[in-house]
Coordinates of C-alpha atoms in Angstrom, one line a residue:
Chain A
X147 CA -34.0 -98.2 -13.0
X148 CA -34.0 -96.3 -15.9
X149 CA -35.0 -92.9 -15.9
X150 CA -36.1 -90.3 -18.7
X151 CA -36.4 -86.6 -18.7
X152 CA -39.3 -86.0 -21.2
X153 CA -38.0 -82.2 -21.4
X154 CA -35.4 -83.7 -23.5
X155 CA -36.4 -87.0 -24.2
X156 CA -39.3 -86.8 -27.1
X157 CA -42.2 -88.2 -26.3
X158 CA -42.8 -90.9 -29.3
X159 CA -39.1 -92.0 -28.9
X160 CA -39.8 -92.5 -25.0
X161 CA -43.3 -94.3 -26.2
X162 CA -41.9 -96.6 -28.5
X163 CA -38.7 -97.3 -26.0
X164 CA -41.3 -98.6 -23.7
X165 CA -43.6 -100.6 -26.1
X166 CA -40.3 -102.6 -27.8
X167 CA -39.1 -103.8 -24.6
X168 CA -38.7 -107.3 -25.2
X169 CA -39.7 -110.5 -22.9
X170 CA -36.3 -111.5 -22.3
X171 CA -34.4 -107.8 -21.6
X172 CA -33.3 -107.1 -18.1
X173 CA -34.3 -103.2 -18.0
X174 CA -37.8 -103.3 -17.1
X175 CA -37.9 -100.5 -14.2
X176 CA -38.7 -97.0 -15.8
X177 CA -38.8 -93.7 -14.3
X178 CA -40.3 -91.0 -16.4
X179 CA -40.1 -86.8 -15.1
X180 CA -41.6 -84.0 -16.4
X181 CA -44.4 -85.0 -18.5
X182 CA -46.2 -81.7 -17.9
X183 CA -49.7 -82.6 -19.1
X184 CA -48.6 -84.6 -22.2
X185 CA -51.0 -86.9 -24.1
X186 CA -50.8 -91.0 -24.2
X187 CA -47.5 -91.0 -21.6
X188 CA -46.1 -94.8 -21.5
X189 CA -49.4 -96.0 -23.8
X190 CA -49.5 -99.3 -25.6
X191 CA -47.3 -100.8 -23.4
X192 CA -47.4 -104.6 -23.8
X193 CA -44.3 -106.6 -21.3
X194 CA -44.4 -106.2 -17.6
X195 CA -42.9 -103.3 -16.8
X196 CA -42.7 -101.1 -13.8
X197 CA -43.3 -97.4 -14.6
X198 CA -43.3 -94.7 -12.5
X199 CA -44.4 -91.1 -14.1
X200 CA -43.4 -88.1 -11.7
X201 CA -46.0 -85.2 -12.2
X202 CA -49.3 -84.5 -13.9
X203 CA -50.5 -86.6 -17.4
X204 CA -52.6 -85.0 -20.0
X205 CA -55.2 -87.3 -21.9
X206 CA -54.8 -91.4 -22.6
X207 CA -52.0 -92.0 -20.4
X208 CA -51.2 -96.0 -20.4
X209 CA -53.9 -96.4 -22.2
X210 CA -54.3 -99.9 -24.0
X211 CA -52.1 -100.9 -21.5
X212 CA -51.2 -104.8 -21.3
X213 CA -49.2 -106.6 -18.2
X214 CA -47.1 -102.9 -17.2
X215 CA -47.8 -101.5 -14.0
X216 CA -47.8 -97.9 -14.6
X217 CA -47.7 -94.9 -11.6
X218 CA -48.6 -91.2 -11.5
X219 CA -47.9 -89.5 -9.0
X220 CA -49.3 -86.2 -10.0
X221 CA -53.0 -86.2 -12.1
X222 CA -54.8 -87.8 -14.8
X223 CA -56.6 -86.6 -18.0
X224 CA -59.2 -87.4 -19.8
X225 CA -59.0 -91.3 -20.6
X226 CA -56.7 -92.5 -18.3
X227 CA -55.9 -96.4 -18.6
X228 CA -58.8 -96.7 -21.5
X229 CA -59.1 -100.1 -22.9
X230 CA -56.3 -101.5 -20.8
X231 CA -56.3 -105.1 -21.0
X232 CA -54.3 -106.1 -18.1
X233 CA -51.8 -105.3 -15.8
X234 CA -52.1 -102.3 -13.1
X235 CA -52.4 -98.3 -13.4
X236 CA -52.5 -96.6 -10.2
X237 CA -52.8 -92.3 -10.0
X238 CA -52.2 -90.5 -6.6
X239 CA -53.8 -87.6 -7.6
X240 CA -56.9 -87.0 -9.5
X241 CA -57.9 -88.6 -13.1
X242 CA -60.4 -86.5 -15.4
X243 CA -63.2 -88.2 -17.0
X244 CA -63.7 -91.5 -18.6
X245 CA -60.8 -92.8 -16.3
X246 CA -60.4 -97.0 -17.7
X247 CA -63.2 -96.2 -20.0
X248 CA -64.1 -99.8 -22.1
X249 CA -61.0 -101.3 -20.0
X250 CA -61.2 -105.5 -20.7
X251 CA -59.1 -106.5 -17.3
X252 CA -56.4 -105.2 -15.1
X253 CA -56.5 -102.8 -12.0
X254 CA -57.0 -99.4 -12.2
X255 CA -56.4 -97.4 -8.9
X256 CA -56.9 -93.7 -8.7
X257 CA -56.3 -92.1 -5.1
X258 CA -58.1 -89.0 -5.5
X259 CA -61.5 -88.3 -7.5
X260 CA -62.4 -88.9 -10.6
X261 CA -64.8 -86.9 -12.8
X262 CA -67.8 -88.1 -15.2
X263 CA -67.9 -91.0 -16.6
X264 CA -65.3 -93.5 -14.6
X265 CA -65.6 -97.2 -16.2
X266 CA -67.8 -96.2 -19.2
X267 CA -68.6 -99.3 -21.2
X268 CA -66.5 -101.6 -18.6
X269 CA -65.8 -104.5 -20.0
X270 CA -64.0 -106.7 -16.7
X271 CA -61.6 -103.9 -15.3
X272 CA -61.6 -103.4 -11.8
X273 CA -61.3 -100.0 -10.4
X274 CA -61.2 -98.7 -7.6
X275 CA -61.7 -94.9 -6.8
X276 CA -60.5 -93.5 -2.9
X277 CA -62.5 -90.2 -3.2
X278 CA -65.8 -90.0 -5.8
X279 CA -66.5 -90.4 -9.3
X280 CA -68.5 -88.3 -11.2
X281 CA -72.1 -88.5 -12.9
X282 CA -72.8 -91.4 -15.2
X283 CA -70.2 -93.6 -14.1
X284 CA -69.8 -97.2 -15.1
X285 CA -72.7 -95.9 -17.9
X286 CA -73.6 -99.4 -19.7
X287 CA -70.7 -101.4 -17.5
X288 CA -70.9 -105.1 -19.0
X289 CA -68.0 -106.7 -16.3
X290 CA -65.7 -106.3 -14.2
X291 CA -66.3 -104.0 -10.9
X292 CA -66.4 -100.6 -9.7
X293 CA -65.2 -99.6 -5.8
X294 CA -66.2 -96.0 -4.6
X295 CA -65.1 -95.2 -0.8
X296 CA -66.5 -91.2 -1.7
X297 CA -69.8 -90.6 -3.6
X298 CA -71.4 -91.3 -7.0
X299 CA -72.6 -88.4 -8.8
X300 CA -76.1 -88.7 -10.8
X301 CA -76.8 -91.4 -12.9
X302 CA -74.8 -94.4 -12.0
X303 CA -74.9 -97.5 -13.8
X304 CA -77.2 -96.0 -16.2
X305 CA -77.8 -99.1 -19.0
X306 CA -75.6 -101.5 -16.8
X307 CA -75.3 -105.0 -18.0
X308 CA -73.0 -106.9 -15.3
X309 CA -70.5 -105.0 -13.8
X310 CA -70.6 -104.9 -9.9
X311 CA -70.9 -100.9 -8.6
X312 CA -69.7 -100.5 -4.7
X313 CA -70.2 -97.4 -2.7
X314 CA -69.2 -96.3 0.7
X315 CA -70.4 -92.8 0.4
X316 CA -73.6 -91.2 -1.3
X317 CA -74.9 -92.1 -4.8
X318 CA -76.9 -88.8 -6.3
X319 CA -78.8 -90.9 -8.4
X320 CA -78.9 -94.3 -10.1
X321 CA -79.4 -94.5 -13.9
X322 CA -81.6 -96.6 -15.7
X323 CA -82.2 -100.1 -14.5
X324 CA -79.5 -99.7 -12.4
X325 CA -80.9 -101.3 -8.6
X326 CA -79.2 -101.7 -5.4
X327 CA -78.3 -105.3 -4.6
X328 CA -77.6 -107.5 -0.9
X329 CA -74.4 -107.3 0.2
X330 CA -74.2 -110.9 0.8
X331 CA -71.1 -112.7 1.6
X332 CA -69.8 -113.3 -1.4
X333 CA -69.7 -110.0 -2.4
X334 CA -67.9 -109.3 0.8
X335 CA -65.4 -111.3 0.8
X336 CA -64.9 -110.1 -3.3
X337 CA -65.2 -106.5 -2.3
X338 CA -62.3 -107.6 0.4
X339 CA -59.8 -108.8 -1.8
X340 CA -60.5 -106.2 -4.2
X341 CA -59.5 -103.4 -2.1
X342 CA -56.9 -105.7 -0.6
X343 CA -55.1 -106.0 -4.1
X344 CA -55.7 -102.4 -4.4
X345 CA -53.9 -101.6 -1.5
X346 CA -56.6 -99.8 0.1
X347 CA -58.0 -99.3 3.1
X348 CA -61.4 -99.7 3.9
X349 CA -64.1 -101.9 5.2
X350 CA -66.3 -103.9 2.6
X351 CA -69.2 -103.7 5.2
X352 CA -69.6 -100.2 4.8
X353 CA -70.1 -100.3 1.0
X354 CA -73.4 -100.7 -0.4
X355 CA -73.5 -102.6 -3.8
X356 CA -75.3 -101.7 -6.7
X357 CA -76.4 -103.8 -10.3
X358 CA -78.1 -104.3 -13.3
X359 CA -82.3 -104.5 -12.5
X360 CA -81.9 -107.0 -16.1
X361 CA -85.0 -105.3 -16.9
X362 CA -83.4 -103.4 -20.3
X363 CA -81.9 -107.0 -21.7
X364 CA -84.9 -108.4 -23.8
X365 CA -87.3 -107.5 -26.2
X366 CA -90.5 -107.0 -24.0
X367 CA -93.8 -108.5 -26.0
X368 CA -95.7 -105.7 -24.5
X369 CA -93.9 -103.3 -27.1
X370 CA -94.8 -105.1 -30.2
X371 CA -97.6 -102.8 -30.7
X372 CA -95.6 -100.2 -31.5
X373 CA -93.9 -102.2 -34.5
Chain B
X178 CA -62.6 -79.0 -30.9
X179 CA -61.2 -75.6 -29.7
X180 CA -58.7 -74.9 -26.5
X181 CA -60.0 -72.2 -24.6
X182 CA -57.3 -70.8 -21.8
X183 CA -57.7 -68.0 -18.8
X184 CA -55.7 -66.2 -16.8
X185 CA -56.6 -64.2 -14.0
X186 CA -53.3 -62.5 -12.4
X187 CA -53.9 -62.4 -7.8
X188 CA -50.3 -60.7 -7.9
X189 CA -50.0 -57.4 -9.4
X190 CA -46.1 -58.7 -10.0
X191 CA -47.5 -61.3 -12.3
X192 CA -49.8 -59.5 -14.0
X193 CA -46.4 -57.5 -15.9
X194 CA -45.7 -60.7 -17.8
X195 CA -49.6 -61.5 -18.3
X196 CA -49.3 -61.5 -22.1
X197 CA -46.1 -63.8 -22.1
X198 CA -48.1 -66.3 -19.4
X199 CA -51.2 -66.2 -21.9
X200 CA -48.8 -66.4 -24.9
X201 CA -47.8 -69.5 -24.0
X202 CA -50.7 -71.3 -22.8
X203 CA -52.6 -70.3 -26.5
X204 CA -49.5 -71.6 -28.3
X205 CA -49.9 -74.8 -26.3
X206 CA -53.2 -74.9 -27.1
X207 CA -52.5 -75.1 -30.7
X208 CA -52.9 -78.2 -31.6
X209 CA -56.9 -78.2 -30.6
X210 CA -57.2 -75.3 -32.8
X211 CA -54.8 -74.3 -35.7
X212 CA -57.3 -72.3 -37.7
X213 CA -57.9 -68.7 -35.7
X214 CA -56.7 -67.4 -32.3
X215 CA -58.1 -64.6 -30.1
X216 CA -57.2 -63.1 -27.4
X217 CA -58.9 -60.6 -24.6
X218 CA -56.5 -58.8 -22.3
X219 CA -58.4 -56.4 -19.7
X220 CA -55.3 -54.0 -19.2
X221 CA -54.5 -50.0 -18.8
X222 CA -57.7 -48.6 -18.3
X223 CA -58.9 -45.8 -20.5
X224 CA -58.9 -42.2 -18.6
X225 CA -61.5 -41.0 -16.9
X226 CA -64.6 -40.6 -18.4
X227 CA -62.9 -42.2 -21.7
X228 CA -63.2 -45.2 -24.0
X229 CA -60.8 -47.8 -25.1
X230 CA -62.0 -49.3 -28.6
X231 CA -60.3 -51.9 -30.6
X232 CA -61.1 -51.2 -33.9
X233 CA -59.8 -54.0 -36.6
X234 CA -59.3 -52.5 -40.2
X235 CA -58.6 -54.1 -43.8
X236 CA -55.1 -54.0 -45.2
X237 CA -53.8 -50.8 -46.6
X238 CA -56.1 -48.9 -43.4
X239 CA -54.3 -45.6 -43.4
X240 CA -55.0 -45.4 -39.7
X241 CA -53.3 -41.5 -39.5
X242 CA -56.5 -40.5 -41.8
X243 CA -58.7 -42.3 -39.3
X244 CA -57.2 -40.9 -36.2
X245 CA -57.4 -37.4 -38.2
X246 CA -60.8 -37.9 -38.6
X247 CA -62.2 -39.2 -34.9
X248 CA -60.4 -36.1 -33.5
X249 CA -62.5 -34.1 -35.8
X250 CA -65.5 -35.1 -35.0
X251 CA -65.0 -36.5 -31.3
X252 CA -62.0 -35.6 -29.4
X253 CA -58.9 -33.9 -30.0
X254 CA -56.8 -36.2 -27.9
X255 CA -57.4 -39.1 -29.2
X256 CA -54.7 -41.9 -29.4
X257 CA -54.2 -44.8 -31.6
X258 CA -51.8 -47.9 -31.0
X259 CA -51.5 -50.2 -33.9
X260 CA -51.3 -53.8 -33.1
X261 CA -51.2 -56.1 -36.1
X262 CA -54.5 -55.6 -38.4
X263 CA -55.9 -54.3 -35.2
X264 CA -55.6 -50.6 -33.2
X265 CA -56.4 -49.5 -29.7
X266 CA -58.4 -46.2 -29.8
X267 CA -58.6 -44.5 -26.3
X268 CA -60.8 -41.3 -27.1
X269 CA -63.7 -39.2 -25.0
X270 CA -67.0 -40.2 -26.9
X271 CA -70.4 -42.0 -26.1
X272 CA -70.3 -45.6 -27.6
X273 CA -73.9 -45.2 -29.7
X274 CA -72.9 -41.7 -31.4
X275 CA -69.2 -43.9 -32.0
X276 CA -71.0 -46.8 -33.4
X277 CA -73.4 -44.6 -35.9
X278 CA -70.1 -42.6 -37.1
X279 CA -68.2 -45.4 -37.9
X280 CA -71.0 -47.0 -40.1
X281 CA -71.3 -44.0 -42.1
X282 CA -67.8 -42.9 -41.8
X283 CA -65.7 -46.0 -41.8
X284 CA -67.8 -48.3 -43.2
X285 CA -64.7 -50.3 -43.8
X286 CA -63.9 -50.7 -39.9
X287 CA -65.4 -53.3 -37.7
X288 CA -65.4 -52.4 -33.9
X289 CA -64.0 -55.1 -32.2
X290 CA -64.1 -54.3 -28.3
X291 CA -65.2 -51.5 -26.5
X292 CA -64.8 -50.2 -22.8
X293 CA -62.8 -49.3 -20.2
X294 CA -60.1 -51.5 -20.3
X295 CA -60.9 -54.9 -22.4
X296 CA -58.6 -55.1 -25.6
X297 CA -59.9 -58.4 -28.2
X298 CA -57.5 -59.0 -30.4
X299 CA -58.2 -61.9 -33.2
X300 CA -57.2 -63.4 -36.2
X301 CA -57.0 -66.1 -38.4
X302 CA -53.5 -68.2 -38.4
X303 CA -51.7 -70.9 -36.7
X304 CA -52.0 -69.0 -32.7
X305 CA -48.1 -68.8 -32.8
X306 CA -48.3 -66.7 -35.8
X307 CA -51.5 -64.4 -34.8
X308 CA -49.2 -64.4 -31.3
X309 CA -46.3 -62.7 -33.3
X310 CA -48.4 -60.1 -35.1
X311 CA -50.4 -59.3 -31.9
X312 CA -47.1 -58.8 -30.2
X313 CA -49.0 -60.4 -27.2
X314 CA -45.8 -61.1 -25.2
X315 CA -45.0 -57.7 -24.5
X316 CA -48.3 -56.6 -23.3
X317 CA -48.7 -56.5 -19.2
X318 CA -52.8 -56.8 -17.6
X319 CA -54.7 -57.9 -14.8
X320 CA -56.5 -60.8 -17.0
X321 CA -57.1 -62.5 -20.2
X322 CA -59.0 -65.1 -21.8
X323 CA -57.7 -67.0 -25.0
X324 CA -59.0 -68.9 -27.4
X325 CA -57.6 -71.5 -30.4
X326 CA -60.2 -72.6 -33.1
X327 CA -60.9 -75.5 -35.1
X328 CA -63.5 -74.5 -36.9
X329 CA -66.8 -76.8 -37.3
X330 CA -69.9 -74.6 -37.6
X331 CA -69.2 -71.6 -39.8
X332 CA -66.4 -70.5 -42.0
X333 CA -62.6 -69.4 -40.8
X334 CA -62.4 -66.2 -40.6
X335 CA -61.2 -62.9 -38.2
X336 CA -64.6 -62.0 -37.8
X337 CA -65.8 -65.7 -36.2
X338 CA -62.9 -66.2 -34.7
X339 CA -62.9 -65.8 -30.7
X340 CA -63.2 -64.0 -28.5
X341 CA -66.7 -62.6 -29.5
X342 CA -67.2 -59.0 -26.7
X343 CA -70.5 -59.2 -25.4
X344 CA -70.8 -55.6 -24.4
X345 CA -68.6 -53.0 -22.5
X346 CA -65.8 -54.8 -20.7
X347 CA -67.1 -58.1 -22.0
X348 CA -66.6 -61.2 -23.6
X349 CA -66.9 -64.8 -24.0
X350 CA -64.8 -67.6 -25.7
X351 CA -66.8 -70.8 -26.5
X352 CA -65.2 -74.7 -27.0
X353 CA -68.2 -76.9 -28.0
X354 CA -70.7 -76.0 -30.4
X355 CA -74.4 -75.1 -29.9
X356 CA -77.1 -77.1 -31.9
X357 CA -80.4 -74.6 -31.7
X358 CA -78.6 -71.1 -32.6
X359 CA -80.4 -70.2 -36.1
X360 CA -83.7 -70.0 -34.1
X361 CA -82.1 -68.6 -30.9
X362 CA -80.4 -66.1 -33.2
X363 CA -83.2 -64.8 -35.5
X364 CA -84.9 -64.5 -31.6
X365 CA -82.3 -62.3 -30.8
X366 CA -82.1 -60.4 -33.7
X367 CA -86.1 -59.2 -33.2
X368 CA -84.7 -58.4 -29.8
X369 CA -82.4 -55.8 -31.5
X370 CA -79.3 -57.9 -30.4
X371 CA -76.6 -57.3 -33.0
X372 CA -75.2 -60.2 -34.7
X373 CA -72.9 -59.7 -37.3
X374 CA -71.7 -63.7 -38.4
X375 CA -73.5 -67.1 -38.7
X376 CA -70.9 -68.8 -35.8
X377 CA -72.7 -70.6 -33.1
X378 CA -70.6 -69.0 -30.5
X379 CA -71.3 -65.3 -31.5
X380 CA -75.1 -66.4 -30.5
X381 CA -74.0 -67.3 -26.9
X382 CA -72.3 -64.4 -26.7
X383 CA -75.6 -62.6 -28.1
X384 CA -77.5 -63.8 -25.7
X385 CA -75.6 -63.1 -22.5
X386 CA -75.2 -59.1 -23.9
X387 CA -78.8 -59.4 -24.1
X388 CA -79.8 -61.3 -20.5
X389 CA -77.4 -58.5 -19.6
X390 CA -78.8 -55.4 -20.8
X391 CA -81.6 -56.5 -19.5
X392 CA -80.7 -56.4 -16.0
X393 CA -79.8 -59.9 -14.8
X394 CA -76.7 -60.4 -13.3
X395 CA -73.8 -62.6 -14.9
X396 CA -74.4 -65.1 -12.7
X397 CA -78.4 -65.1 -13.6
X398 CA -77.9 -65.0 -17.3
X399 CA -75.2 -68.2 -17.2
X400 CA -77.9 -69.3 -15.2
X401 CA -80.7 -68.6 -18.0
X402 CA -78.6 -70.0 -20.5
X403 CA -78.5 -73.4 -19.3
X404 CA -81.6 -73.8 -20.0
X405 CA -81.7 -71.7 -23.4
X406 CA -78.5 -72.6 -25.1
X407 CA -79.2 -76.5 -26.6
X408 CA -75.6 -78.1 -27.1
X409 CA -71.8 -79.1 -25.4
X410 CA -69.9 -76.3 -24.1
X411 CA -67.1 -75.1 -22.0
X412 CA -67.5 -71.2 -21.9
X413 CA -65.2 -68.7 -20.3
X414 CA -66.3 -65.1 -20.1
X415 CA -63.9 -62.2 -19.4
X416 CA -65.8 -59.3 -17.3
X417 CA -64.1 -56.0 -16.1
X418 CA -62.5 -57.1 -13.0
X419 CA -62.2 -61.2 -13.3
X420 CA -63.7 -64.3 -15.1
X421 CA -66.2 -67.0 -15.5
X422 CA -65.8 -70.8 -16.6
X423 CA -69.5 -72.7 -16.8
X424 CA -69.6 -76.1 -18.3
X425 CA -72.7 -77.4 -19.9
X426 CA -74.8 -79.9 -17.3
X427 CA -73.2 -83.4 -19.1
X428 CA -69.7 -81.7 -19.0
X429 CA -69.0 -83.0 -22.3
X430 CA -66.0 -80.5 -23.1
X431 CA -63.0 -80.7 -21.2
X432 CA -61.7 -77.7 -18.7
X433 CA -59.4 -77.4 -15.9
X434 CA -58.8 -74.9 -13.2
X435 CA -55.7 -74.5 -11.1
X436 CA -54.5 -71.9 -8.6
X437 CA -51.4 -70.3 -6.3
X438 CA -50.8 -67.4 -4.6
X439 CA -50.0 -65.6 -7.4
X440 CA -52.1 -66.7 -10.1
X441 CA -55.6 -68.5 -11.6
X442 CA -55.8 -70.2 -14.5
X443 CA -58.4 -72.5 -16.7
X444 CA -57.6 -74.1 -19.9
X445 CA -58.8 -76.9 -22.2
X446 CA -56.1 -79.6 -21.2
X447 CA -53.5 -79.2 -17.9
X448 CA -50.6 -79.0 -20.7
X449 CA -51.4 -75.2 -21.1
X450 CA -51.2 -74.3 -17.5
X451 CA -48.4 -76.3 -17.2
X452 CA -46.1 -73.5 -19.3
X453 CA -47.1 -71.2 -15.6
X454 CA -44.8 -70.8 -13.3
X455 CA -45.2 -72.7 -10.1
X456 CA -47.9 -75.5 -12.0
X457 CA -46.5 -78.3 -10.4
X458 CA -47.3 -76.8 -6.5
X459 CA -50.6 -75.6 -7.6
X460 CA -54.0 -76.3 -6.6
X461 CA -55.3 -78.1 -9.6
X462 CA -59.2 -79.7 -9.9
X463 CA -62.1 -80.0 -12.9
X464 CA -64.9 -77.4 -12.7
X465 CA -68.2 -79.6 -12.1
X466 CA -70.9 -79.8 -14.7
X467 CA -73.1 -76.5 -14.6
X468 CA -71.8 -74.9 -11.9
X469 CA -70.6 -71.4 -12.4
X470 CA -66.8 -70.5 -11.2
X471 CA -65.9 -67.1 -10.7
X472 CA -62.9 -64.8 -9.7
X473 CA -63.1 -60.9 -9.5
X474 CA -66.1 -61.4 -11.7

């Protein structure tokens, strides 16, 4: 375990420590204090590395991130974990909004709430949220899935191509062509190992599932009138 | 992109190192705006019956002439503390006969604040400079609001910097920017609403001194204005005894609260209330999308 003060340690140096670990080195366990709301803490990280960050993140924290599993203990800012390819972020606290905004695969766990905007433009990410997200969440989601055990605020899955929306608690309002779906058991038993690999608990059969109506994907002939 | 920061002190203990607190949340805060920096402290109140004025002047002010002549024609006992291009006037006068006297007197002074105990101070700088000159870290007070600019819808300059007062004891501080405020301010203007700069901001600000002088509470004029004001914003407005965050209804700006026993604070990012003592314990969570969020106020 290696651990870095950030009051001392600057930032881009620590950054660029983590990103130029190679495949082949030993170190891989990082512990990171004091990061007092700083901007893009352990982003870009591309081996698979074991992070730990002790306090509160500012904005972009591991985002990009590829392979590293990466933990706050503390809060998130604004972009947490966005466009992370692979690999897991997990945030005890609270994350801010557009938490794995446009993220292509991994796991993104947050513990707390997040604000507007969780899993904007989703691209296969999974995420899963243990209090609520806030309005226009998973706004035109095109894969991957979305796991609420609070509530949705307005608008969810407004635009949604594929991604797969789960609530346990109270959606405000879905966005356009955004329907609920059967929880069949396929979904169940996805949901299941979902929050299994999340390590949280809950039961899928309390969740309700939402999805794209597929009513927004093609030109509708009806409309050529106005061309 | 501007950082806006607040600080509102629960402890009267606390509120003797308000200035260095808000001092180094602003200078955190530089980064999202390196062009201007304001402050609001609401501090020392002015004696009974008195007025506190902040009265900003041009270089080469002689501010011993000025005094001379307020105590001529208002009040003997007037004071005057300089602070940077800016001086705190506490005096025994109405504010309208004030504002006529120094148009035809002083033509060359702009009144920047006025009432009981709110002191704006702003200028245009890096915020650690305009800290220095404000000498901001000496200064003790119940609250404050701050403000950093980067500048996007009107020129850089002391006069559209933040904060903008929006009557007696008032004042707002604006990160976002406002798409409808030529109409809403030519609107204003036949209303009678002074407005002296082409900023966005000073518009807002406009309009709540107007939804206030016309009787609605600050509560029913934030209220108005989220249906008035078109754009993205994160506002924080400084009254007499607290102050008020609203976001705009899509949050698109950022803001942050947080809170202890002996303190409440909102900023931009978490970074500037991290500088407070006791940050890491505190009570920390994102105001929700136009909902208002007052203390003391």
């Amino acid at each position: 375990m290696i651990e870095i003060d950030l009051d001392t340690s600057p930032l881009r140096e620590t950054n660029r420590r983590l990103q130029t670990v190679g495949a082949n080195d030993n170190a891989r366990q990082f512990r990171l204090f004091n990061p007092r709301g700083a901007h893009a803490v352990a982003a870009g990280l591309t081996e698979d590395l074991e992070v730990t960050v002790e306090g509160h993140v500012g904005f972009y924290c591991s985002g990009m991130n590829r392979q590293a599993k990466i933990q706050v203990t503390g809060n998130a800012g604004v972009g947490l974990a966005e466009n992370m390819m692979s690999g897991e972020v997990r945030v005890a606290g609270n994350a801010s909004q557009s938490a794995g905004a446009t993220g292509q695969g991994g796991l993104l766990v947050v513990e707390g709430d997040t604000s507007s905007r969780c899993g904007i433009s989703m691209k296969g990410i999974d995420i899963v949220v243990g209090g609520s997200v806030g309005h226009m969440s998973a706004f035109m989601g095109q894969a991957g899935s979305l796991a609420v055990l609070g509530d949705a605020g307005n608008s969810l899955g407004d635009s949604l191509y594929e991604a797969r929306l789960y609530v346990r608690g109270r959606v405000e309002s879905l966005g356009a062509d955004c329907k609920e779906k059967e929880m069949t058991a396929h979904h169940l038993e996805k949901l299941g190992r979902l929050l299994d690999r999340a390590r949280i608990s809950a039961n899928p059969r309390d969740f309700r599932r939402y999805g794209s109506a597929r009513q927004l994907y093609h030109f509708k002939i009806g409309n050529l009138g106005a061309y | 992109m501007c950082g806006i920061v607040g600080l509102y002190a629960k402890e009267p203990a606390f509120g003797e190192r308000l200035g260095a607190h808000l001092a180094d949340m602003l200078v955190e805060m530089s980064d999202r705006g390196p062009d201007s920096a304001g402050v609001a402290l609401y501090r020392q109140p002015a004696p009974a019956d008195g007025l506190k004025l902040v009265l900003h002047g041009p270089e080469g002010t002689d501010w011993e002439d000025v005094r001379h002549a307020l105590a001529e024609a208002f009040d003997p006992h007037v004071s005057l503390e300089r602070r940077g291009s800016h001086t705190v006037v506490m005096l025994t006068a109405g504010l309208a006969a004030l504002r006529s006297w120094l148009a035809e007197a002083q033509p060359a002074l702009r009144l920047v604040s006025a009432g009981e105990v709110i002191e704006i101070f702003k200028e245009k700088g890096h915020p650690c400079e305009v800290v220095k000159q404000l000498t901001l870290r000496g200064l003790s007070g119940s609250h404050g609001l701050g403000h950093t600019r980067m500048a996007t819808e009107s020129a850089v300059t002391t006069e559209h910097s933040h904060p903008f007062s929006t009557g007696l004891d008032l004042c707002l501080v604006h990160n976002g920017s406002l798409s409808n405020h030529n109409r809403l301010r030519a609107r204003l203007r036949k209303a009678g609403v002074e407005i002296q700069t082409d900023n966005d901001s000073e518009v807002a600000a406009g309009f709540l001194a107007w939804r206030l002088a016309e009787g609605d509470s600050l509560e029913e004029a934030l209220e108005r204005g989220m249906t008035e004001l078109d754009g993205f914003y994160t506002f924080a407005i400084g009254t007499k005894e607290g102050f008020a965050v609203l976001r705009d209804p899509i949050a698109c700006k950022h803001a942050v609260l947080a809170e202890t026993d002996d303190w409440v604070a909102m900023a931009t990012e978490y970074r500037a209330i991290a500088t407070l003592p006791g940050a890491q314990e505190a009570r920390i969570w994102e105001p929700k999308p136009g909902q208002i969020y007052a203390w003391g106020a």
